[in-house]
Amino acid sequence: MFTPGGLRPAPTVAAVGGARTGIRLSPGGTFWGVEETEVPELYGALLTELARLDLAYVHLEATTGEEVLVGLRRAWPGTLIMNPVLPMGPKQTGRTEADHWLALGADLISFGRGFLANPDLVERLRTGLPIAPVDEATYYQGGDAGYLTYPAYQYTA
Ligand SMILES: Cc1cc2nc3c(=O)[nH]c(=O)nc-3n(C[C@H](O)[C@H](O)[C@H](O)COP(=O)(O)O)c2cc1C
């Protein structure tokens, strides 16, 4: 998709339009043995090309340093969704991380583990209730545990 001579219209954008298309990027991410160098330059160039497609959003994972991510925020003129913590890292995204990134210029914040563990996450965020941590032992296990078993706050006391 990313070619030095410029981005060709992506098939998804050609099919449904940029307003219905978003992309999630993991700048500098190292999952599955990926090794990237010159991350600010690489992703800055990619975002410049992606801007021509008028996408609905770019969604960034915090897979590189904050100063690089802030630079990418500046390089992307459209809607930026930020996922503020290291994927699968020790800390799940909560209110503090969300507020931090809203102050740094994110338009929207995404929550992964918070939504798994809190069926009422939006209500908890809205009212300042504590956000429950996810139980990693339930990942990929099948069955109800970890999918249908987390209680809403009013039932936890
Ligand atoms: C069980 C589980 C599976 C995930 N699978 C994916 C995936 O397939 N693709 C992806 O980009 N991120 C995946 N993630 C990462 C999340 O999208 C998110 O970036 C990460 O959990 C950090 O955000 P959080 O602190 O809000 O959970 C997964 C996370 C969890 C907990």
PDB file of C-alpha atoms in Angstrom, residues 17-129:
ATOM      1  CA  GLY A  17     -15.025   5.852   0.461  1.00  0.00           C
ATOM      2  CA  GLY A  18     -12.544   7.425   2.860  1.00  0.00           C
ATOM      3  CA  ALA A  19     -15.273   8.584   5.237  1.00  0.00           C
ATOM      4  CA  ARG A  20     -16.086   4.926   5.950  1.00  0.00           C
ATOM      5  CA  THR A  21     -12.464   3.825   6.275  1.00  0.00           C
ATOM      6  CA  GLY A  22     -10.028   4.032   9.183  1.00  0.00           C
ATOM      7  CA  ILE A  23      -6.637   2.535   9.844  1.00  0.00           C
ATOM      8  CA  ARG A  24      -4.904   1.370  12.999  1.00  0.00           C
ATOM      9  CA  LEU A  25      -1.123   1.724  13.145  1.00  0.00           C
ATOM     10  CA  SER A  26       1.464   0.476  15.643  1.00  0.00           C
ATOM     11  CA  PRO A  27       4.467   2.752  15.065  1.00  0.00           C
ATOM     12  CA  GLY A  28       7.676   1.027  16.083  1.00  0.00           C
ATOM     13  CA  GLY A  29       5.721  -2.020  17.257  1.00  0.00           C
ATOM     14  CA  THR A  30       7.760  -5.177  17.828  1.00  0.00           C
ATOM     15  CA  PHE A  31       5.076  -7.855  17.907  1.00  0.00           C
ATOM     16  CA  TRP A  32       5.698 -10.948  15.765  1.00  0.00           C
ATOM     17  CA  GLY A  33       9.369 -10.047  15.299  1.00  0.00           C
ATOM     18  CA  VAL A  34       8.781  -6.731  13.543  1.00  0.00           C
ATOM     19  CA  GLU A  35      11.781  -4.401  13.613  1.00  0.00           C
ATOM     20  CA  GLU A  36      11.362  -0.821  12.424  1.00  0.00           C
ATOM     21  CA  THR A  37      13.931   1.939  12.194  1.00  0.00           C
ATOM     22  CA  GLU A  38      13.473   5.667  11.624  1.00  0.00           C
ATOM     23  CA  VAL A  39      10.004   5.437  13.102  1.00  0.00           C
ATOM     24  CA  PRO A  40       9.231   9.205  13.144  1.00  0.00           C
ATOM     25  CA  GLU A  41      10.286   9.604   9.508  1.00  0.00           C
ATOM     26  CA  LEU A  42       8.574   6.406   8.333  1.00  0.00           C
ATOM     27  CA  TYR A  43       5.240   7.112  10.008  1.00  0.00           C
ATOM     28  CA  GLY A  44       5.368  10.837   9.292  1.00  0.00           C
ATOM     29  CA  ALA A  45       5.695  10.018   5.592  1.00  0.00           C
ATOM     30  CA  LEU A  46       2.944   7.397   5.808  1.00  0.00           C
ATOM     31  CA  LEU A  47       0.534   9.826   7.493  1.00  0.00           C
ATOM     32  CA  THR A  48       1.283  12.490   4.902  1.00  0.00           C
ATOM     33  CA  GLU A  49       0.313  10.031   2.170  1.00  0.00           C
ATOM     34  CA  LEU A  50      -2.696   8.706   4.073  1.00  0.00           C
ATOM     35  CA  ALA A  51      -4.004  12.260   4.460  1.00  0.00           C
ATOM     36  CA  ARG A  52      -4.691  12.268   0.716  1.00  0.00           C
ATOM     37  CA  LEU A  53      -7.271   9.525   1.224  1.00  0.00           C
ATOM     38  CA  ASP A  54      -9.475  11.599   3.566  1.00  0.00           C
ATOM     39  CA  LEU A  55      -9.850   8.733   6.013  1.00  0.00           C
ATOM     40  CA  ALA A  56     -12.398   8.818   8.831  1.00  0.00           C
ATOM     41  CA  TYR A  57      -9.624   8.335  11.360  1.00  0.00           C
ATOM     42  CA  VAL A  58      -6.139   7.131  12.170  1.00  0.00           C
ATOM     43  CA  HIS A  59      -5.884   4.997  15.304  1.00  0.00           C
ATOM     44  CA  LEU A  60      -2.472   4.818  16.985  1.00  0.00           C
ATOM     45  CA  GLU A  61      -1.183   2.280  19.438  1.00  0.00           C
ATOM     46  CA  ALA A  62       1.375   3.512  21.973  1.00  0.00           C
ATOM     47  CA  THR A  63       4.104   1.276  20.602  1.00  0.00           C
ATOM     48  CA  THR A  64       6.767   3.993  20.549  1.00  0.00           C
ATOM     49  CA  GLY A  65       7.844   6.930  22.699  1.00  0.00           C
ATOM     50  CA  GLU A  66       5.392   9.637  23.621  1.00  0.00           C
ATOM     51  CA  GLU A  67       7.395  12.385  21.903  1.00  0.00           C
ATOM     52  CA  VAL A  68       7.221  10.436  18.632  1.00  0.00           C
ATOM     53  CA  LEU A  69       3.494   9.883  19.043  1.00  0.00           C
ATOM     54  CA  VAL A  70       2.924  13.583  19.729  1.00  0.00           C
ATOM     55  CA  GLY A  71       4.839  14.341  16.528  1.00  0.00           C
ATOM     56  CA  LEU A  72       2.596  11.940  14.615  1.00  0.00           C
ATOM     57  CA  ARG A  73      -0.457  13.670  16.096  1.00  0.00           C
ATOM     58  CA  ARG A  74       0.837  16.916  14.606  1.00  0.00           C
ATOM     59  CA  ALA A  75       1.498  15.225  11.265  1.00  0.00           C
ATOM     60  CA  TRP A  76      -2.052  13.861  10.978  1.00  0.00           C
ATOM     61  CA  PRO A  77      -4.609  16.533  10.127  1.00  0.00           C
ATOM     62  CA  GLY A  78      -7.693  14.381  10.616  1.00  0.00           C
ATOM     63  CA  THR A  79      -9.367  12.578  13.499  1.00  0.00           C
ATOM     64  CA  LEU A  80      -6.899  10.775  15.740  1.00  0.00           C
ATOM     65  CA  ILE A  81      -7.960   7.923  17.998  1.00  0.00           C
ATOM     66  CA  MET A  82      -5.307   7.154  20.599  1.00  0.00           C
ATOM     67  CA  ASN A  83      -4.816   3.877  22.439  1.00  0.00           C
ATOM     68  CA  PRO A  84      -2.635   5.282  25.215  1.00  0.00           C
ATOM     69  CA  VAL A  85      -0.805   2.291  26.744  1.00  0.00           C
ATOM     70  CA  LEU A  86       1.469  -0.459  25.491  1.00  0.00           C
ATOM     71  CA  PRO A  87      -0.669  -3.273  24.025  1.00  0.00           C
ATOM     72  CA  MET A  88      -0.618  -6.288  26.352  1.00  0.00           C
ATOM     73  CA  GLY A  89       1.552  -4.236  28.740  1.00  0.00           C
ATOM     74  CA  PRO A  90       1.108  -4.269  32.510  1.00  0.00           C
ATOM     75  CA  LYS A  91      -1.262  -1.321  32.692  1.00  0.00           C
ATOM     76  CA  GLN A  92      -4.691  -1.091  31.059  1.00  0.00           C
ATOM     77  CA  THR A  93      -6.042   2.178  29.736  1.00  0.00           C
ATOM     78  CA  GLY A  94      -7.977   4.055  32.383  1.00  0.00           C
ATOM     79  CA  ARG A  95      -9.267   7.551  32.946  1.00  0.00           C
ATOM     80  CA  THR A  96      -5.838   9.014  33.770  1.00  0.00           C
ATOM     81  CA  GLU A  97      -4.259   7.771  30.554  1.00  0.00           C
ATOM     82  CA  ALA A  98      -7.280   8.890  28.549  1.00  0.00           C
ATOM     83  CA  ASP A  99      -7.220  12.403  30.000  1.00  0.00           C
ATOM     84  CA  HIS A 100      -3.463  12.613  29.460  1.00  0.00           C
ATOM     85  CA  TRP A 101      -3.851  11.862  25.766  1.00  0.00           C
ATOM     86  CA  LEU A 102      -6.849  14.118  25.290  1.00  0.00           C
ATOM     87  CA  ALA A 103      -4.621  16.912  26.641  1.00  0.00           C
ATOM     88  CA  LEU A 104      -1.885  15.905  24.187  1.00  0.00           C
ATOM     89  CA  GLY A 105      -4.236  16.334  21.254  1.00  0.00           C
ATOM     90  CA  ALA A 106      -6.025  13.033  20.688  1.00  0.00           C
ATOM     91  CA  ASP A 107      -9.597  13.443  19.453  1.00  0.00           C
ATOM     92  CA  LEU A 108     -10.847  10.127  20.794  1.00  0.00           C
ATOM     93  CA  ILE A 109      -9.541   7.417  23.131  1.00  0.00           C
ATOM     94  CA  SER A 110      -9.954   3.687  22.609  1.00  0.00           C
ATOM     95  CA  PHE A 111     -10.316   1.225  25.486  1.00  0.00           C
ATOM     96  CA  GLY A 112      -9.647  -2.496  25.124  1.00  0.00           C
ATOM     97  CA  ARG A 113      -9.249  -4.312  28.433  1.00  0.00           C
ATOM     98  CA  GLY A 114     -11.407  -1.747  30.204  1.00  0.00           C
ATOM     99  CA  PHE A 115     -14.338  -2.726  27.994  1.00  0.00           C
ATOM    100  CA  LEU A 116     -13.693  -6.433  28.542  1.00  0.00           C
ATOM    101  CA  ALA A 117     -13.759  -6.115  32.331  1.00  0.00           C
ATOM    102  CA  ASN A 118     -16.423  -3.428  32.734  1.00  0.00           C
ATOM    103  CA  PRO A 119     -19.758  -3.961  30.981  1.00  0.00           C
ATOM    104  CA  ASP A 120     -20.676  -0.495  32.249  1.00  0.00           C
ATOM    105  CA  LEU A 121     -17.377   1.188  31.317  1.00  0.00           C
ATOM    106  CA  VAL A 122     -19.011   4.284  29.836  1.00  0.00           C
ATOM    107  CA  GLU A 123     -21.101   4.806  32.960  1.00  0.00           C
ATOM    108  CA  ARG A 124     -18.037   4.332  35.175  1.00  0.00           C
ATOM    109  CA  LEU A 125     -16.092   6.894  33.177  1.00  0.00           C
ATOM    110  CA  ARG A 126     -18.982   9.308  33.213  1.00  0.00           C
ATOM    111  CA  THR A 127     -19.564   9.092  36.958  1.00  0.00           C
ATOM    112  CA  GLY A 128     -16.002   8.599  38.223  1.00  0.00           C
ATOM    113  CA  LEU A 129     -16.514   5.046  39.493  1.00  0.00           C
TER     114      LEU A 129
END
